[in-house]
Coordinates of C-alpha atoms in Angstrom, one line a residue:
X1 CA -35.5 -43.0 82.1
X2 CA -36.0 -46.1 80.0
X3 CA -33.9 -48.4 77.9
X4 CA -34.2 -46.0 74.8
X5 CA -32.6 -43.3 76.9
X6 CA -29.6 -45.3 78.0
X7 CA -29.2 -47.9 75.2
X8 CA -26.3 -46.2 73.5
X9 CA -24.4 -45.9 76.8
X10 CA -25.0 -49.6 77.4
X11 CA -23.7 -50.5 73.9
X12 CA -20.6 -48.3 74.6
X13 CA -19.9 -49.7 78.0
X14 CA -20.4 -53.4 77.3
X15 CA -17.1 -54.0 75.4
X16 CA -15.3 -51.6 77.8
X17 CA -16.5 -53.6 80.8
X18 CA -15.6 -56.8 78.8
X19 CA -12.1 -55.6 78.3
X20 CA -11.8 -55.0 82.1
X21 CA -13.2 -58.5 82.8
X22 CA -10.7 -60.1 80.4
X23 CA -7.9 -58.4 82.2
X24 CA -8.9 -60.3 85.3
X25 CA -9.2 -63.7 83.7
X26 CA -6.4 -66.3 83.5
X27 CA -4.8 -66.5 80.0
X28 CA -5.1 -70.3 79.6
X29 CA -7.2 -72.7 77.6
X30 CA -10.1 -71.1 75.7
X31 CA -11.5 -69.0 78.6
X32 CA -10.5 -65.7 77.0
X33 CA -11.8 -66.6 73.6
X34 CA -15.2 -67.8 74.9
X35 CA -15.5 -64.7 77.1
X36 CA -14.6 -62.3 74.2
X37 CA -17.2 -64.1 72.0
X38 CA -19.9 -63.7 74.7
X39 CA -19.1 -60.0 75.2
X40 CA -19.1 -59.2 71.5
X41 CA -22.3 -61.2 70.9
X42 CA -24.0 -59.4 73.8
X43 CA -23.0 -56.0 72.4
X44 CA -24.4 -57.0 69.0
X45 CA -27.7 -58.0 70.6
X46 CA -27.8 -54.5 72.3
X47 CA -27.2 -52.8 68.9
X48 CA -30.2 -54.6 67.4
X49 CA -32.4 -52.6 69.8
X50 CA -31.7 -49.5 67.6
X51 CA -33.3 -50.5 64.3
X52 CA -36.2 -52.2 66.0
X53 CA -37.1 -49.0 68.0
X54 CA -35.9 -46.3 65.7
X55 CA -39.3 -45.8 64.0
X56 CA -41.0 -45.5 67.3
X57 CA -39.1 -42.3 67.7
X58 CA -40.1 -41.2 64.3
X59 CA -43.8 -41.8 65.2
X60 CA -43.6 -40.0 68.5
X61 CA -41.6 -37.0 67.5
X62 CA -42.0 -34.7 64.6
X63 CA -40.8 -31.1 63.8
X64 CA -43.2 -28.3 64.4
X65 CA -43.8 -27.8 60.6
X66 CA -43.8 -31.5 59.7
X67 CA -46.0 -32.6 56.8
X68 CA -47.9 -35.9 57.3
X69 CA -46.1 -38.8 55.7
X70 CA -42.9 -36.8 55.5
X71 CA -39.6 -38.6 56.0
X72 CA -37.6 -37.2 58.9
X73 CA -34.0 -37.2 59.8
X74 CA -33.4 -36.8 63.5
X75 CA -31.1 -38.0 66.3
X76 CA -32.7 -40.8 68.2
X77 CA -31.8 -42.4 71.6
X78 CA -30.1 -39.1 72.6
X79 CA -28.3 -38.4 75.9
X80 CA -27.0 -34.9 76.5
X81 CA -25.3 -34.6 79.9
X82 CA -23.1 -31.7 81.0
X83 CA -19.5 -33.0 81.6
X84 CA -17.2 -30.1 81.9
X85 CA -18.5 -26.5 82.4
X86 CA -15.6 -24.6 81.0
X87 CA -14.8 -25.3 78.2
X88 CA -18.4 -26.4 77.5
X89 CA -18.1 -30.2 76.9
X90 CA -21.1 -32.5 77.0
X91 CA -21.6 -36.3 77.0
X92 CA -23.8 -35.9 74.0
X93 CA -24.6 -39.1 72.0
X94 CA -27.2 -40.1 69.5
X95 CA -27.8 -41.8 66.2
X96 CA -29.6 -41.0 63.0
X97 CA -30.0 -42.5 59.6
X98 CA -26.3 -42.0 58.9
X99 CA -24.9 -43.7 61.9
X100 CA -27.6 -46.3 63.0
X101 CA -26.6 -49.1 60.6
X102 CA -22.9 -48.4 61.2
X103 CA -23.4 -49.1 64.9
X104 CA -25.2 -52.3 64.1
X105 CA -22.4 -53.2 61.6
X106 CA -19.7 -52.7 64.2
X107 CA -21.6 -54.9 66.6
X108 CA -21.9 -57.7 64.0
X109 CA -18.3 -57.6 62.9
X110 CA -16.9 -58.0 66.4
X111 CA -18.1 -61.6 67.1
X112 CA -17.1 -62.6 63.6
X113 CA -13.7 -61.2 64.3
X114 CA -13.4 -63.3 67.4
X115 CA -14.5 -66.5 65.5
X116 CA -12.0 -65.7 62.8
X117 CA -9.1 -65.3 65.4
X118 CA -10.0 -68.5 67.3
X119 CA -7.0 -70.5 66.1
X120 CA -4.8 -67.8 64.5
X121 CA -4.0 -66.0 67.8
X122 CA -2.1 -68.5 69.8
X123 CA 0.1 -66.3 72.1
X124 CA -0.8 -63.3 74.3
X125 CA -4.5 -64.0 73.6
X126 CA -5.7 -62.0 76.5
X127 CA -3.8 -58.9 75.3
X128 CA -5.2 -59.4 71.8
X129 CA -8.8 -59.5 72.8
X130 CA -8.5 -56.6 75.3
X131 CA -7.1 -54.5 72.5
X132 CA -9.8 -55.7 70.1
X133 CA -12.6 -54.8 72.6
X134 CA -11.0 -51.3 73.2
X135 CA -11.0 -50.8 69.5
X136 CA -14.7 -51.6 69.3
X137 CA -15.3 -49.1 72.1
X138 CA -13.5 -46.4 70.1
X139 CA -15.4 -47.2 66.9
X140 CA -18.8 -47.2 68.5
X141 CA -17.9 -43.9 70.3
X142 CA -17.0 -42.3 67.0
X143 CA -20.4 -43.3 65.5
X144 CA -22.5 -42.0 68.4
X145 CA -20.7 -38.9 69.6
X146 CA -22.4 -35.6 69.0
X147 CA -19.9 -33.4 70.8
X148 CA -16.7 -32.6 68.9
X149 CA -14.5 -33.0 72.0
X150 CA -16.1 -36.4 72.9
X151 CA -15.8 -37.4 69.2
X152 CA -12.1 -36.5 69.1
X153 CA -11.4 -38.6 72.2
X154 CA -12.8 -41.7 70.5
X155 CA -11.2 -40.8 67.2
X156 CA -7.7 -40.7 68.8
X157 CA -8.4 -43.8 70.9
X158 CA -9.1 -45.8 67.8
X159 CA -5.5 -45.3 66.7
X160 CA -3.8 -46.8 69.7
X161 CA -5.3 -50.3 69.9
X162 CA -5.0 -50.8 66.1
X163 CA -1.4 -49.8 66.1
X164 CA -0.6 -52.1 69.0
X165 CA -2.6 -55.0 67.3
X166 CA -0.5 -54.6 64.1
X167 CA 2.8 -54.2 66.0
X168 CA 2.2 -57.1 68.3
X169 CA 0.3 -59.6 66.2
X170 CA 1.5 -58.8 62.7
X171 CA 2.7 -61.8 60.6
X172 CA 6.2 -60.7 59.6
X173 CA 9.2 -58.8 60.9
X174 CA 7.9 -55.7 59.2
X175 CA 4.9 -55.4 61.5
X176 CA 6.4 -52.7 63.7
X177 CA 7.3 -50.6 60.7
X178 CA 3.7 -51.0 59.3
X179 CA 2.3 -50.0 62.7
X180 CA 4.4 -46.9 63.0
X181 CA 3.5 -45.9 59.4
X182 CA -0.2 -46.3 60.1
X183 CA 0.0 -44.4 63.4
X184 CA 2.0 -41.5 61.9
X185 CA -0.2 -41.2 58.8
X186 CA -3.3 -41.0 61.0
X187 CA -1.9 -39.1 64.0
X188 CA -0.3 -36.1 62.3
X189 CA -3.5 -35.0 60.4
X190 CA -5.4 -35.6 63.6
X191 CA -3.3 -33.1 65.4
X192 CA -4.2 -30.5 62.8
X193 CA -7.9 -31.6 63.2
X194 CA -7.6 -30.7 66.9
X195 CA -6.4 -27.2 66.0
X196 CA -9.4 -26.7 63.7
X197 CA -11.8 -27.9 66.4
X198 CA -10.3 -25.5 68.9
X199 CA -10.7 -22.7 66.4
X200 CA -14.3 -23.6 66.0
X201 CA -14.8 -23.5 69.7
X202 CA -13.1 -20.1 70.0
X203 CA -15.5 -18.7 67.3
X204 CA -18.7 -20.3 68.5
X205 CA -18.3 -21.2 72.2
X206 CA -19.6 -24.8 71.7
X207 CA -18.5 -28.2 70.7
X208 CA -22.1 -29.4 70.1
X209 CA -22.4 -30.8 66.6
X210 CA -26.1 -30.0 66.0
X211 CA -25.6 -26.4 67.1
X212 CA -22.6 -26.1 64.8
X213 CA -24.5 -27.5 61.9
X214 CA -27.3 -25.0 62.5
X215 CA -24.8 -22.1 62.7
X216 CA -23.1 -23.3 59.5
X217 CA -26.5 -23.3 57.7
X218 CA -27.1 -19.7 58.9
X219 CA -23.5 -18.7 57.9
X220 CA -22.8 -17.6 61.5
X221 CA -19.6 -19.5 62.4
X222 CA -17.2 -17.0 61.1
X223 CA -17.2 -14.0 58.6
X224 CA -13.7 -15.0 57.5
X225 CA -14.0 -17.3 54.4
X226 CA -10.2 -18.0 54.4
X227 CA -10.3 -19.3 58.0
X228 CA -13.3 -21.4 57.3
X229 CA -11.6 -22.9 54.2
X230 CA -8.5 -23.8 56.1
X231 CA -10.5 -25.3 59.0
X232 CA -12.5 -27.4 56.4
X233 CA -9.3 -28.7 54.9
X234 CA -8.0 -29.7 58.3
X235 CA -11.1 -31.8 58.9
X236 CA -11.2 -33.2 55.4
X237 CA -7.5 -34.2 55.2
X238 CA -7.6 -36.0 58.6
X239 CA -10.6 -38.0 57.5
X240 CA -9.4 -38.6 54.0
X241 CA -6.2 -40.2 55.3
X242 CA -8.2 -42.5 57.5
X243 CA -10.4 -43.7 54.6
X244 CA -7.9 -43.6 52.7
X245 CA -8.6 -41.4 49.7
X246 CA -6.2 -41.7 46.8
X247 CA -3.4 -40.6 46.9
X248 CA -3.3 -40.7 50.8
X249 CA -3.2 -44.5 50.9
X250 CA 0.5 -45.0 51.6
X251 CA -0.2 -46.8 54.9
X252 CA -2.9 -49.1 53.6
X253 CA -1.0 -52.0 51.9
X254 CA 1.5 -52.4 54.7
X255 CA -1.1 -52.2 57.5
X256 CA -3.5 -54.6 55.7
X257 CA -0.6 -57.1 55.0
X258 CA 0.5 -57.2 58.6
X259 CA -2.8 -56.8 60.6
X260 CA -4.5 -59.9 62.0
X261 CA -7.8 -60.8 60.5
X262 CA -10.0 -59.5 63.3
X263 CA -8.2 -56.1 63.1
X264 CA -8.1 -55.8 59.4
X265 CA -11.9 -56.2 58.9
X266 CA -12.4 -52.9 60.8
X267 CA -9.3 -51.1 59.7
X268 CA -10.2 -49.1 56.6
X269 CA -13.1 -47.0 55.4
X270 CA -15.9 -46.7 57.9
X271 CA -14.5 -44.1 60.4
X272 CA -13.1 -41.8 57.8
X273 CA -16.1 -41.9 55.4
X274 CA -18.6 -41.5 58.3
X275 CA -16.6 -38.5 59.6
X276 CA -16.6 -36.8 56.2
X277 CA -20.4 -37.2 55.9
X278 CA -21.1 -36.1 59.5
X279 CA -18.5 -33.4 60.2
X280 CA -17.1 -32.1 56.9
X281 CA -20.5 -32.0 55.2
X282 CA -22.3 -30.9 58.3
X283 CA -20.1 -28.1 59.6
X284 CA -18.5 -27.0 56.3
X285 CA -21.3 -27.6 53.6
X286 CA -20.2 -24.8 51.2
X287 CA -16.5 -25.6 51.5
X288 CA -17.2 -29.3 50.9
X289 CA -19.1 -28.5 47.7
X290 CA -16.2 -26.3 46.5
X291 CA -13.7 -29.1 46.8
X292 CA -16.2 -31.8 45.5
X293 CA -14.9 -31.7 41.8
X294 CA -11.4 -32.6 43.0
X295 CA -12.7 -35.4 45.3
X296 CA -14.8 -36.8 42.5
X297 CA -11.8 -36.9 40.2
X298 CA -9.7 -38.5 43.0
X299 CA -12.5 -41.1 43.6
X300 CA -12.6 -42.1 39.9
X301 CA -8.9 -42.3 39.6
X302 CA -8.7 -44.3 42.9
X303 CA -11.2 -46.8 41.6
X304 CA -9.1 -47.6 38.5
X305 CA -5.7 -47.2 40.2
X306 CA -6.6 -49.6 43.0
X307 CA -8.2 -52.1 40.6
X308 CA -5.2 -52.1 38.3
X309 CA -2.7 -52.7 41.2
X310 CA -4.9 -55.5 42.6
X311 CA -4.9 -57.1 39.2
X312 CA -1.1 -57.6 39.2
X313 CA -0.5 -58.6 42.8
X314 CA 1.0 -61.9 43.7
X315 CA 0.1 -61.7 47.4
X316 CA -3.5 -62.2 48.5
X317 CA -3.3 -59.6 51.3
X318 CA -1.9 -56.9 49.1
X319 CA -4.5 -57.8 46.4
X320 CA -7.2 -57.3 49.1
X321 CA -5.7 -53.9 50.2
X322 CA -5.8 -52.4 46.7
X323 CA -9.3 -53.9 46.1
X324 CA -10.3 -52.1 49.3
X325 CA -8.9 -48.9 48.0
X326 CA -10.9 -49.3 44.8
X327 CA -14.1 -50.1 46.6
X328 CA -13.7 -47.1 49.0
X329 CA -13.0 -44.8 46.1
X330 CA -16.5 -45.7 44.8
X331 CA -17.9 -44.4 48.0
X332 CA -15.9 -41.2 47.8
X333 CA -17.1 -40.7 44.3
X334 CA -20.7 -41.2 45.3
X335 CA -20.9 -39.0 48.4
X336 CA -19.1 -36.0 46.7
X337 CA -21.7 -35.9 43.9
X338 CA -24.1 -34.4 46.5
X339 CA -27.0 -36.1 44.7
X340 CA -29.5 -38.1 46.7
X341 CA -28.7 -41.2 44.6
X342 CA -25.0 -40.8 45.0
X343 CA -25.2 -40.2 48.8
X344 CA -27.7 -43.1 49.2
X345 CA -25.4 -45.4 47.3
X346 CA -22.3 -44.2 49.1
X347 CA -23.8 -44.7 52.5
X348 CA -25.2 -48.0 51.6
X349 CA -21.9 -49.1 50.0
X350 CA -20.1 -48.4 53.3
X351 CA -22.2 -51.2 54.8
X352 CA -21.9 -53.4 51.7
X353 CA -18.1 -53.0 51.3
X354 CA -17.5 -53.6 55.0
X355 CA -19.4 -56.9 54.9
X356 CA -17.7 -58.0 51.6
X357 CA -14.3 -57.0 52.9
X358 CA -14.8 -58.9 56.1
X359 CA -15.7 -62.1 54.2
X360 CA -12.7 -61.6 51.9
X361 CA -10.2 -61.2 54.8
X362 CA -11.7 -64.0 56.8
X363 CA -11.4 -66.4 53.9
X364 CA -7.8 -65.3 53.2
X365 CA -7.0 -65.8 56.9
X366 CA -8.4 -69.3 56.8
X367 CA -6.2 -70.1 53.8
X368 CA -3.2 -68.8 55.7
X369 CA -4.1 -70.9 58.7
X370 CA -3.9 -74.0 56.5
X371 CA -1.0 -73.3 54.3
X372 CA 1.0 -70.5 56.0
X373 CA 1.2 -68.4 52.9
X374 CA -0.5 -65.6 51.0
X375 CA 1.4 -66.0 47.8
X376 CA -0.8 -66.8 44.8
X377 CA 2.0 -68.8 43.3
X378 CA 1.8 -71.3 46.1
X379 CA -1.9 -72.1 45.5
X380 CA -3.8 -74.0 42.9
X381 CA -6.2 -76.9 42.5
X382 CA -8.0 -76.4 45.9
X383 CA -11.6 -76.7 44.6
X384 CA -11.7 -80.5 44.8
X385 CA -10.3 -80.5 48.4
X386 CA -12.2 -77.5 49.8
X387 CA -15.7 -77.4 48.2
X388 CA -17.3 -75.3 51.0
X389 CA -14.5 -72.8 51.0
X390 CA -14.6 -72.4 47.2
X391 CA -18.3 -71.9 47.4
X392 CA -18.0 -69.1 49.8
X393 CA -15.1 -67.6 47.9
X394 CA -17.2 -67.5 44.7
X395 CA -20.2 -65.9 46.6
X396 CA -17.8 -63.3 48.1
X397 CA -16.3 -62.6 44.7
X398 CA -19.7 -62.1 43.0
X399 CA -20.6 -59.7 45.8
X400 CA -17.4 -57.8 45.3
X401 CA -17.9 -57.4 41.5
X402 CA -21.5 -56.2 41.9
X403 CA -23.6 -59.1 40.6
X404 CA -27.3 -58.1 40.5
X405 CA -29.3 -59.3 43.5
X406 CA -26.3 -59.1 45.7
X407 CA -25.3 -56.3 48.0
X408 CA -22.5 -54.9 45.9
X409 CA -24.7 -54.1 42.9
X410 CA -27.0 -51.7 44.9
X411 CA -24.3 -49.4 46.1
X412 CA -22.4 -49.3 42.8
X413 CA -25.5 -48.7 40.7
X414 CA -26.7 -45.8 42.9
X415 CA -23.2 -44.3 43.0
X416 CA -22.8 -44.4 39.2
X417 CA -26.3 -43.1 38.7
X418 CA -25.8 -40.3 41.2
X419 CA -22.5 -39.4 39.6
X420 CA -24.1 -39.2 36.2
X421 CA -26.8 -36.9 37.6
X422 CA -24.3 -34.6 39.1
X423 CA -24.0 -31.0 37.8
X424 CA -20.3 -30.8 38.7
X425 CA -17.7 -30.3 35.9
X426 CA -16.7 -33.3 33.8
X427 CA -19.0 -35.6 35.8
X428 CA -19.7 -37.8 32.8
X429 CA -16.0 -38.3 32.1
X430 CA -15.3 -39.4 35.7
X431 CA -18.4 -41.6 35.7
X432 CA -17.2 -43.4 32.6
X433 CA -13.8 -43.9 34.1
X434 CA -15.3 -45.2 37.3
X435 CA -17.4 -47.7 35.4
X436 CA -14.3 -49.4 34.1
X437 CA -13.5 -50.3 37.7
X438 CA -16.5 -52.7 37.7
X439 CA -14.9 -54.6 34.8
X440 CA -11.5 -54.5 36.4
X441 CA -12.9 -55.8 39.8
X442 CA -14.4 -58.8 38.0
X443 CA -11.0 -59.4 36.3
X444 CA -8.9 -59.5 39.5
X445 CA -11.5 -61.3 41.7
X446 CA -12.3 -64.0 39.1
X447 CA -8.6 -64.4 38.2
X448 CA -7.8 -64.9 41.9
X449 CA -10.5 -67.6 42.2
X450 CA -9.2 -69.3 39.1
X451 CA -5.6 -69.3 40.3
X452 CA -6.3 -70.4 43.9
X453 CA -8.9 -73.1 43.2
X454 CA -8.8 -74.2 39.6
X455 CA -5.2 -73.7 38.4
X456 CA -2.4 -76.3 38.5
X457 CA -1.9 -77.7 41.9
X458 CA 0.7 -75.6 43.8
X459 CA 3.6 -77.1 45.7
X460 CA 2.2 -75.9 49.0
X461 CA -1.0 -77.9 48.3
X462 CA 0.5 -81.3 47.4
X463 CA 1.4 -82.2 50.9
X464 CA -0.7 -79.6 52.7
X465 CA -3.6 -79.7 55.0
X466 CA -6.9 -80.7 53.3
X467 CA -9.7 -80.1 55.9
X468 CA -12.6 -78.0 54.7
X469 CA -14.4 -75.4 56.7
X470 CA -15.1 -76.3 60.4
X471 CA -18.4 -75.5 62.2
X472 CA -16.8 -72.4 63.8
X473 CA -15.8 -71.1 60.3
X474 CA -19.2 -71.8 58.9
X475 CA -20.7 -69.7 61.7
X476 CA -18.4 -66.9 60.9
X477 CA -19.0 -66.9 57.1
X478 CA -22.5 -67.9 56.3
X479 CA -24.2 -64.9 58.1
X480 CA -22.2 -62.7 55.8
X481 CA -23.2 -64.7 52.7
X482 CA -26.8 -64.5 53.7
X483 CA -26.5 -60.7 54.3
X484 CA -25.1 -60.3 50.8
X485 CA -28.4 -61.7 49.4
X486 CA -30.7 -59.9 51.8
X487 CA -29.0 -56.5 51.2
X488 CA -29.3 -57.0 47.5
X489 CA -32.9 -58.0 47.5
X490 CA -34.3 -56.1 50.4
X491 CA -32.2 -52.9 50.2
X492 CA -35.3 -50.7 50.7
X493 CA -35.4 -51.8 54.3
X494 CA -32.0 -50.2 54.9
X495 CA -32.7 -47.3 52.6
X496 CA -35.7 -46.2 54.7
X497 CA -33.3 -45.1 57.4
X498 CA -30.5 -44.0 55.1
X499 CA -32.5 -41.9 52.6
X500 CA -33.6 -39.1 54.9
X501 CA -30.0 -38.6 56.1
X502 CA -28.8 -38.6 52.4
X503 CA -31.5 -36.1 51.4
X504 CA -30.5 -33.8 54.2
X505 CA -27.0 -33.7 52.8
X506 CA -27.9 -33.4 49.1
X507 CA -27.9 -30.2 47.1
X508 CA -31.6 -30.5 46.4
X509 CA -33.4 -32.5 49.1
X510 CA -36.6 -33.9 47.7
X511 CA -38.0 -35.4 50.9
X512 CA -38.1 -32.4 53.1
X513 CA -37.1 -28.8 53.2
X514 CA -34.5 -29.0 56.0
X515 CA -33.1 -31.4 58.5
X516 CA -34.8 -30.6 61.7
X517 CA -32.6 -32.7 63.9
X518 CA -31.9 -30.7 67.0
X519 CA -32.6 -27.5 68.9
X520 CA -30.3 -24.5 68.2
X521 CA -28.9 -23.1 71.4
X522 CA -28.5 -19.5 70.2
X523 CA -30.7 -16.4 70.5
X524 CA -30.8 -16.0 66.8
X525 CA -32.9 -19.2 66.5
X526 CA -35.3 -18.4 69.3
X527 CA -39.0 -18.0 68.3
X528 CA -40.5 -14.5 68.3
X529 CA -42.7 -15.3 71.3
X530 CA -40.6 -17.7 73.2
X531 CA -41.1 -18.5 76.9
X532 CA -38.4 -17.7 79.4
X533 CA -35.7 -19.7 77.6
X534 CA -33.3 -19.3 74.7
X535 CA -33.8 -22.9 73.5
X536 CA -36.1 -23.6 70.6
X537 CA -37.6 -27.0 70.8
X538 CA -37.3 -28.7 67.3
X539 CA -40.2 -31.0 67.8
X540 CA -43.2 -31.7 70.0
X541 CA -44.8 -34.8 71.3
X542 CA -47.6 -35.8 69.1
X543 CA -49.6 -37.4 71.9
X544 CA -49.3 -34.5 74.3
X545 CA -48.2 -31.4 72.4
X546 CA -45.7 -30.5 75.2
X547 CA -42.3 -29.2 74.2
X548 CA -39.4 -31.6 74.9

């Protein structure tokens, strides 16, 4: 056993142990904040082990029929330990090109969330950071779980800390209502998701995701197409609500308006979109393609709908919530094209939008700390007083509207390119409609910049606080600004990992014939002359030739 074997468990347990440690610390001074920052920074450092050693796995392992130079999609850093014998539940974790960067992203956003909350959370700070760390545990667990039962446990766990953060630390008297709405919107479809998972287990006898993927590819999960269709809808609806996909966004504006900054930067998008890619596309590939035309239409409509609503908002938080809906709809459009370009762009845009959204919400939170308002009518004329803040606002806005050489351009270009390449009905119409979202995003972002920083001086500003960004705030924001440029210029570095995963999900993979990511634990997949076992090894060690 080496660090590669246990690194995912270490990443998962670090914030959990940190939450337990915080529970023992006195809630006075800055002890809790500094401890939370150290814990989240340590977790982020552990996540960096993954990209630096991912290609070592690619060099060491290859499928039996691999072609030299072929790009491979596989699960790295795996652990598969038996947990419960009956029903068969395993502690099975691993990452591939789809989840690796999301784990790193989660590690990065956590310390930034702590820095953003340094002054805004002034009461019950220990409770806040314990809930925040538990939320990080749940998100990391969702991204690395390869057993459906284990995944569902983390999926449900992610609801509770977020609902409590909104209900306890929301900014207005409507916080409990927003928390209840968020919880009900997410919990009810999740109960239906559990029923579908249990049905899958009854049909297959396993919760193991790679095994279910292989069975789905062989059409051996169930001979009943109606049952498969209903199960796929249960999965898709549960995930679509969490994204949210238009028109299932009823919880979004209230939750974003009330949630504290550290919570809101991880609230929307990542979990639902990842789950669609991993579970809906992996277990129900045919059903996902059947419903793709509807989701492409909803994605295009959501882009324009969210942008138009953002354009008329008078509250910065609500503007950001509808801007988020528009950006997430771009991703929905891209992944449901089932083209390599669309999937590449959608997966990349999950990272890009998460970083841009984090910067947006942190900056809005800093304005609120200074002036205690999110109303656009209260601002104006801040550019002369806050030059560093306006600089970062402009960089963030240019990232959000997709300026070439910044991160937002890469994802949007690939999504629109993939959408135009799609062979689904009316794809050109929906692509043209989605393209207008780029123009509308520039309209609401630049209009917001003009009103906040260059308009007439608002009444809140005349006698308001005038200090610019502090060192702590610079540390929270400049890493994001630098990443905007790095992702825009050096996107192939991320695409090297993402592209094989996207190609495995696409209708016509160009990089390899299949996704040889795991053994299939079923007799139907055993080799003709297998040894005394029913397990077919999917790859061999290059340096020894022995089966793993």
